mmCIF file of N, CA and C in Angstrom:
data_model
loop_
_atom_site.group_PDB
_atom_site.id
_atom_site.type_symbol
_atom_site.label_atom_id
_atom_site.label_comp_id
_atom_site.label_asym_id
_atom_site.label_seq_id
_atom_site.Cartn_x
_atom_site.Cartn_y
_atom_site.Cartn_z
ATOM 1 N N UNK C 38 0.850 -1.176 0.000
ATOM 2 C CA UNK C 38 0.000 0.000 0.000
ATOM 3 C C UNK C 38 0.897 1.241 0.000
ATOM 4 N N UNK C 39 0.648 2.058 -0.766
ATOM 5 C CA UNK C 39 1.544 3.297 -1.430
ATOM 6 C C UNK C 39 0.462 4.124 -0.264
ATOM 7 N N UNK C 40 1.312 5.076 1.051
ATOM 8 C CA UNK C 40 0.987 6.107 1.518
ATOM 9 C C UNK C 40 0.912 7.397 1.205
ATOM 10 N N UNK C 41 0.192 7.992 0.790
ATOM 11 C CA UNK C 41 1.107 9.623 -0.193
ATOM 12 C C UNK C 41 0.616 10.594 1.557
ATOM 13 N N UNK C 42 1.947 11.221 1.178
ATOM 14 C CA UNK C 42 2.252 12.424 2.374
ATOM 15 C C UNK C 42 1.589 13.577 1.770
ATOM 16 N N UNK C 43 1.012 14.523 2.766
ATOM 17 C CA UNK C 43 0.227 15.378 2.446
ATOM 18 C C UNK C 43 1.118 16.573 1.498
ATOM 19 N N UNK C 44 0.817 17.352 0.733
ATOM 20 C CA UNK C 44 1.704 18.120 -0.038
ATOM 21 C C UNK C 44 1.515 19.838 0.773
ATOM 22 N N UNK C 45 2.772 20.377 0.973
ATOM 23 C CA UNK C 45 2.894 21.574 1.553
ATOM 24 C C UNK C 45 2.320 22.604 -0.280
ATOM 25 N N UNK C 46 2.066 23.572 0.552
ATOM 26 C CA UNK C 46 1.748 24.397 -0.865
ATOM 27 C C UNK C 46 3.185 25.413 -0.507
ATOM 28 N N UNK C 47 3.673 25.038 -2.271
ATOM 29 C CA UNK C 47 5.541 25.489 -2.765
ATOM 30 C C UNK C 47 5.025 27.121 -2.160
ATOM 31 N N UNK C 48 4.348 28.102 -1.791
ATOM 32 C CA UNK C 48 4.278 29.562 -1.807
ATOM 33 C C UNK C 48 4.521 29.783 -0.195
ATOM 34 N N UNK C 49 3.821 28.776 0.460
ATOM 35 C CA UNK C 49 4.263 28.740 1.893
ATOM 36 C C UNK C 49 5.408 27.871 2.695
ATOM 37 N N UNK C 50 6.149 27.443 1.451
ATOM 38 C CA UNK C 50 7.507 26.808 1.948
ATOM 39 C C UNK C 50 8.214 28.294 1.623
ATOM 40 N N UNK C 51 8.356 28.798 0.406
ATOM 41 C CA UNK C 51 8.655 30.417 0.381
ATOM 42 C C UNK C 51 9.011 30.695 1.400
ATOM 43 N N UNK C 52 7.751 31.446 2.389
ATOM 44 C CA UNK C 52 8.028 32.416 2.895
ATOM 45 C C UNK C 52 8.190 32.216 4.470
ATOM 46 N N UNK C 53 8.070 30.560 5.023
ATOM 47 C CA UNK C 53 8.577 30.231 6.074
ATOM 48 C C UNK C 53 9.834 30.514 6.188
ATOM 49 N N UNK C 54 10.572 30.692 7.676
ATOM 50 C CA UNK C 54 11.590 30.390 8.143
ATOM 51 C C UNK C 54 11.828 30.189 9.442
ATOM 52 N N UNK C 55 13.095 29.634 10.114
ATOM 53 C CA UNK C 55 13.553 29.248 11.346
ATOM 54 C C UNK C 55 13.344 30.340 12.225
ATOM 55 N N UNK C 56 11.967 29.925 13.351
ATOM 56 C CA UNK C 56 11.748 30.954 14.296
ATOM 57 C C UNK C 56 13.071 31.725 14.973
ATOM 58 N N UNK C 57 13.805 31.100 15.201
ATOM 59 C CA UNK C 57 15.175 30.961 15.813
ATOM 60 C C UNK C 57 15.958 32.058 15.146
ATOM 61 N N UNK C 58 16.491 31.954 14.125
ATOM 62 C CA UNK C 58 17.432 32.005 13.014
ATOM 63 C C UNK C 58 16.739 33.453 12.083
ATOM 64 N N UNK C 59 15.525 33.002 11.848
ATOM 65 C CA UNK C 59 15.100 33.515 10.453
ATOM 66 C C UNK C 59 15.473 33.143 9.109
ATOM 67 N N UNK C 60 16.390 32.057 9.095
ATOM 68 C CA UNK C 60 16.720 31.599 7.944
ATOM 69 C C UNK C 60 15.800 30.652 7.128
ATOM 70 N N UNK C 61 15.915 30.633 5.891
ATOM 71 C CA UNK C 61 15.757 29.809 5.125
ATOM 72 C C UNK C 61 15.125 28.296 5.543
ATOM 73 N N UNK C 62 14.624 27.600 5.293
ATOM 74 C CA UNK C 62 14.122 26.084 5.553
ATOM 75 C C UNK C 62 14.789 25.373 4.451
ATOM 76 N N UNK C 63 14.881 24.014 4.882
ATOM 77 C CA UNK C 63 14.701 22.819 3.891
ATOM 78 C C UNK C 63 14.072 21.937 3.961
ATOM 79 N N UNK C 64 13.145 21.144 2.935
ATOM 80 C CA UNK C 64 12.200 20.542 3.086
ATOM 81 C C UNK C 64 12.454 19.451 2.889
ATOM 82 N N UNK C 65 12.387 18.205 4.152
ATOM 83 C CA UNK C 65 12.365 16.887 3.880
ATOM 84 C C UNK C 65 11.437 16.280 3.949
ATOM 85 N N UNK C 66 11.000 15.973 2.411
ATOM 86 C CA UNK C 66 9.822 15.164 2.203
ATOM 87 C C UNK C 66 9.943 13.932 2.445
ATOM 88 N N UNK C 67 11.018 13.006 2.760
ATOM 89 C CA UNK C 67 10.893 11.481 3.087
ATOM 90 C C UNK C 67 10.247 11.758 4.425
ATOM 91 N N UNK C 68 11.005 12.425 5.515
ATOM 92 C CA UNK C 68 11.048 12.566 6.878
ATOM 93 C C UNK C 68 9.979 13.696 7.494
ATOM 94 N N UNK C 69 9.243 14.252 6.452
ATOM 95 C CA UNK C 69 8.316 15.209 6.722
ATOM 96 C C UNK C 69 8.497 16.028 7.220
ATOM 97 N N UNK C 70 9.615 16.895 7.859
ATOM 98 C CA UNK C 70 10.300 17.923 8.194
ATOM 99 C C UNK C 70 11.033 18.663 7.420
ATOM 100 N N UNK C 71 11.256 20.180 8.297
ATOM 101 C CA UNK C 71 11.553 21.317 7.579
ATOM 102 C C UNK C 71 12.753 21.382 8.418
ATOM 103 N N UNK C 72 14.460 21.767 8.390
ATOM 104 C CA UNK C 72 15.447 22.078 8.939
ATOM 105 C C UNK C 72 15.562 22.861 8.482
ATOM 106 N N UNK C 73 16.343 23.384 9.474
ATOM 107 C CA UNK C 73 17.049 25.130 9.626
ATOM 108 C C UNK C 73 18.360 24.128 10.181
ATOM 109 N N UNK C 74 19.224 24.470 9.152
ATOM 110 C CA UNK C 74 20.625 23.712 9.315
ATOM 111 C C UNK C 74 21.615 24.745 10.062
ATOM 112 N N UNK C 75 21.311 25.875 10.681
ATOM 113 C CA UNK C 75 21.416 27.282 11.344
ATOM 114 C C UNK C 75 21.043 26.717 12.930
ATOM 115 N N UNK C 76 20.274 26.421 13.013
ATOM 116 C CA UNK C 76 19.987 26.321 14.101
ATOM 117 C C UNK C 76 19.659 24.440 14.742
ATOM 118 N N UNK C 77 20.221 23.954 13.894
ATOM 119 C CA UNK C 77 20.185 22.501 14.239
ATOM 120 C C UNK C 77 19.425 21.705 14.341
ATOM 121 N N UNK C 78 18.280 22.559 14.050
ATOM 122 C CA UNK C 78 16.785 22.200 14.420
ATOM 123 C C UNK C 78 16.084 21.579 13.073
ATOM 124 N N UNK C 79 15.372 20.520 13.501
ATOM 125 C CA UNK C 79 14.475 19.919 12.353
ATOM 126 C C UNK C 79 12.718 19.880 13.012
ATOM 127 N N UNK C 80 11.596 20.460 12.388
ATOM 128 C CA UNK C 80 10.863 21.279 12.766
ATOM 129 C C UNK C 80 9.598 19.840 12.205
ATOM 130 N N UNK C 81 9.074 19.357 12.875
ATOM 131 C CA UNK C 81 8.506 18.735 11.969
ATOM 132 C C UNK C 81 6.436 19.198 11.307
ATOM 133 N N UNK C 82 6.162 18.015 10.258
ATOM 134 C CA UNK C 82 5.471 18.531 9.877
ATOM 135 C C UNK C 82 3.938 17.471 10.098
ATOM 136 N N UNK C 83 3.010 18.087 10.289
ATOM 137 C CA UNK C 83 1.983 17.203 11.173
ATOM 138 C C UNK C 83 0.612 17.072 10.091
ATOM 139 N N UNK C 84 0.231 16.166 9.330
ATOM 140 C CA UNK C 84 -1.020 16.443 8.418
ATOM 141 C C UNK C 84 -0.809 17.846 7.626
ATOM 142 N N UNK C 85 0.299 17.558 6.895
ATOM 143 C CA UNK C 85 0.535 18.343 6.411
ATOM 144 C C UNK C 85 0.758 20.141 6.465
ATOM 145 N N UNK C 86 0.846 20.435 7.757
ATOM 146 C CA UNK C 86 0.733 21.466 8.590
ATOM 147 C C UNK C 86 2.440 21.615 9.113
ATOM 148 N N UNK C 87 3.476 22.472 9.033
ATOM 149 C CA UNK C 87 4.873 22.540 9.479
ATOM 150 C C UNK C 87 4.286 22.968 11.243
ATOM 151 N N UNK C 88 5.140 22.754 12.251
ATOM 152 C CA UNK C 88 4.484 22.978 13.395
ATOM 153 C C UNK C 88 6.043 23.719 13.612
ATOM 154 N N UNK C 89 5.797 24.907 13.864
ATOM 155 C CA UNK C 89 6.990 25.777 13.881
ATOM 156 C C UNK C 89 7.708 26.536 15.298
ATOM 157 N N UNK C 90 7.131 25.585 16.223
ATOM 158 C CA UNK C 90 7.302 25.395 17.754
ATOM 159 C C UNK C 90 8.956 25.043 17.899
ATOM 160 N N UNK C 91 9.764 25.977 18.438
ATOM 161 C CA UNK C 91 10.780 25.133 18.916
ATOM 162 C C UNK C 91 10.733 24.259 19.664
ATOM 163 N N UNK C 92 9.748 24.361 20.858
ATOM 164 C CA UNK C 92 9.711 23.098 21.654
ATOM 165 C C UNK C 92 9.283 21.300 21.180
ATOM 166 N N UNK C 93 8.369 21.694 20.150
ATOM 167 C CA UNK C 93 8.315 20.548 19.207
ATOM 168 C C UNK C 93 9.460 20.100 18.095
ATOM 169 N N UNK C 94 10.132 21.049 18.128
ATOM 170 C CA UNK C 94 11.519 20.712 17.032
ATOM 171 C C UNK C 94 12.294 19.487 17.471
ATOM 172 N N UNK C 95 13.211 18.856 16.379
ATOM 173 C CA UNK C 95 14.341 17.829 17.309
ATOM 174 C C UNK C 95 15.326 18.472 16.937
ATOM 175 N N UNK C 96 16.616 17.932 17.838
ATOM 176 C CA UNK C 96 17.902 17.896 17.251
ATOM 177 C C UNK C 96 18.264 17.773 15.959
ATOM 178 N N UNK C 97 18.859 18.713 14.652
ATOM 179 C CA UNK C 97 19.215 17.871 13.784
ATOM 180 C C UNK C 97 21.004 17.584 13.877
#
């Protein structure tokens, strides 16, 4: 059974960034998270929703 992950809309990967940082994101679609390689942080993403909580972030 093929799962498909929910799709972020490309205009609001744009204009996100690392609460932290303010930088830039990267989007990992295997792992469903957004990193800020700035701040070490991998931010993850919930039903298709980025949850942009540091306290919900992990280590990256």
């Amino acid at each position: 059974m093929n799962e498909e992950k929910p799709a972020i809309d490309p205009d609001l990967l744009d204009i996100l960034v690392c609460p932290i940082t303010r930088t830039q994101l990267i989007h990992d679609v295997d792992a469903q998270e957004l990193i800020s390689e700035a701040a070490g942080l991998a931010y993850p993403i919930r039903d298709g929703i980025p949850v942009m909580l540091v306290e919900e972030a992990r280590k990256y």
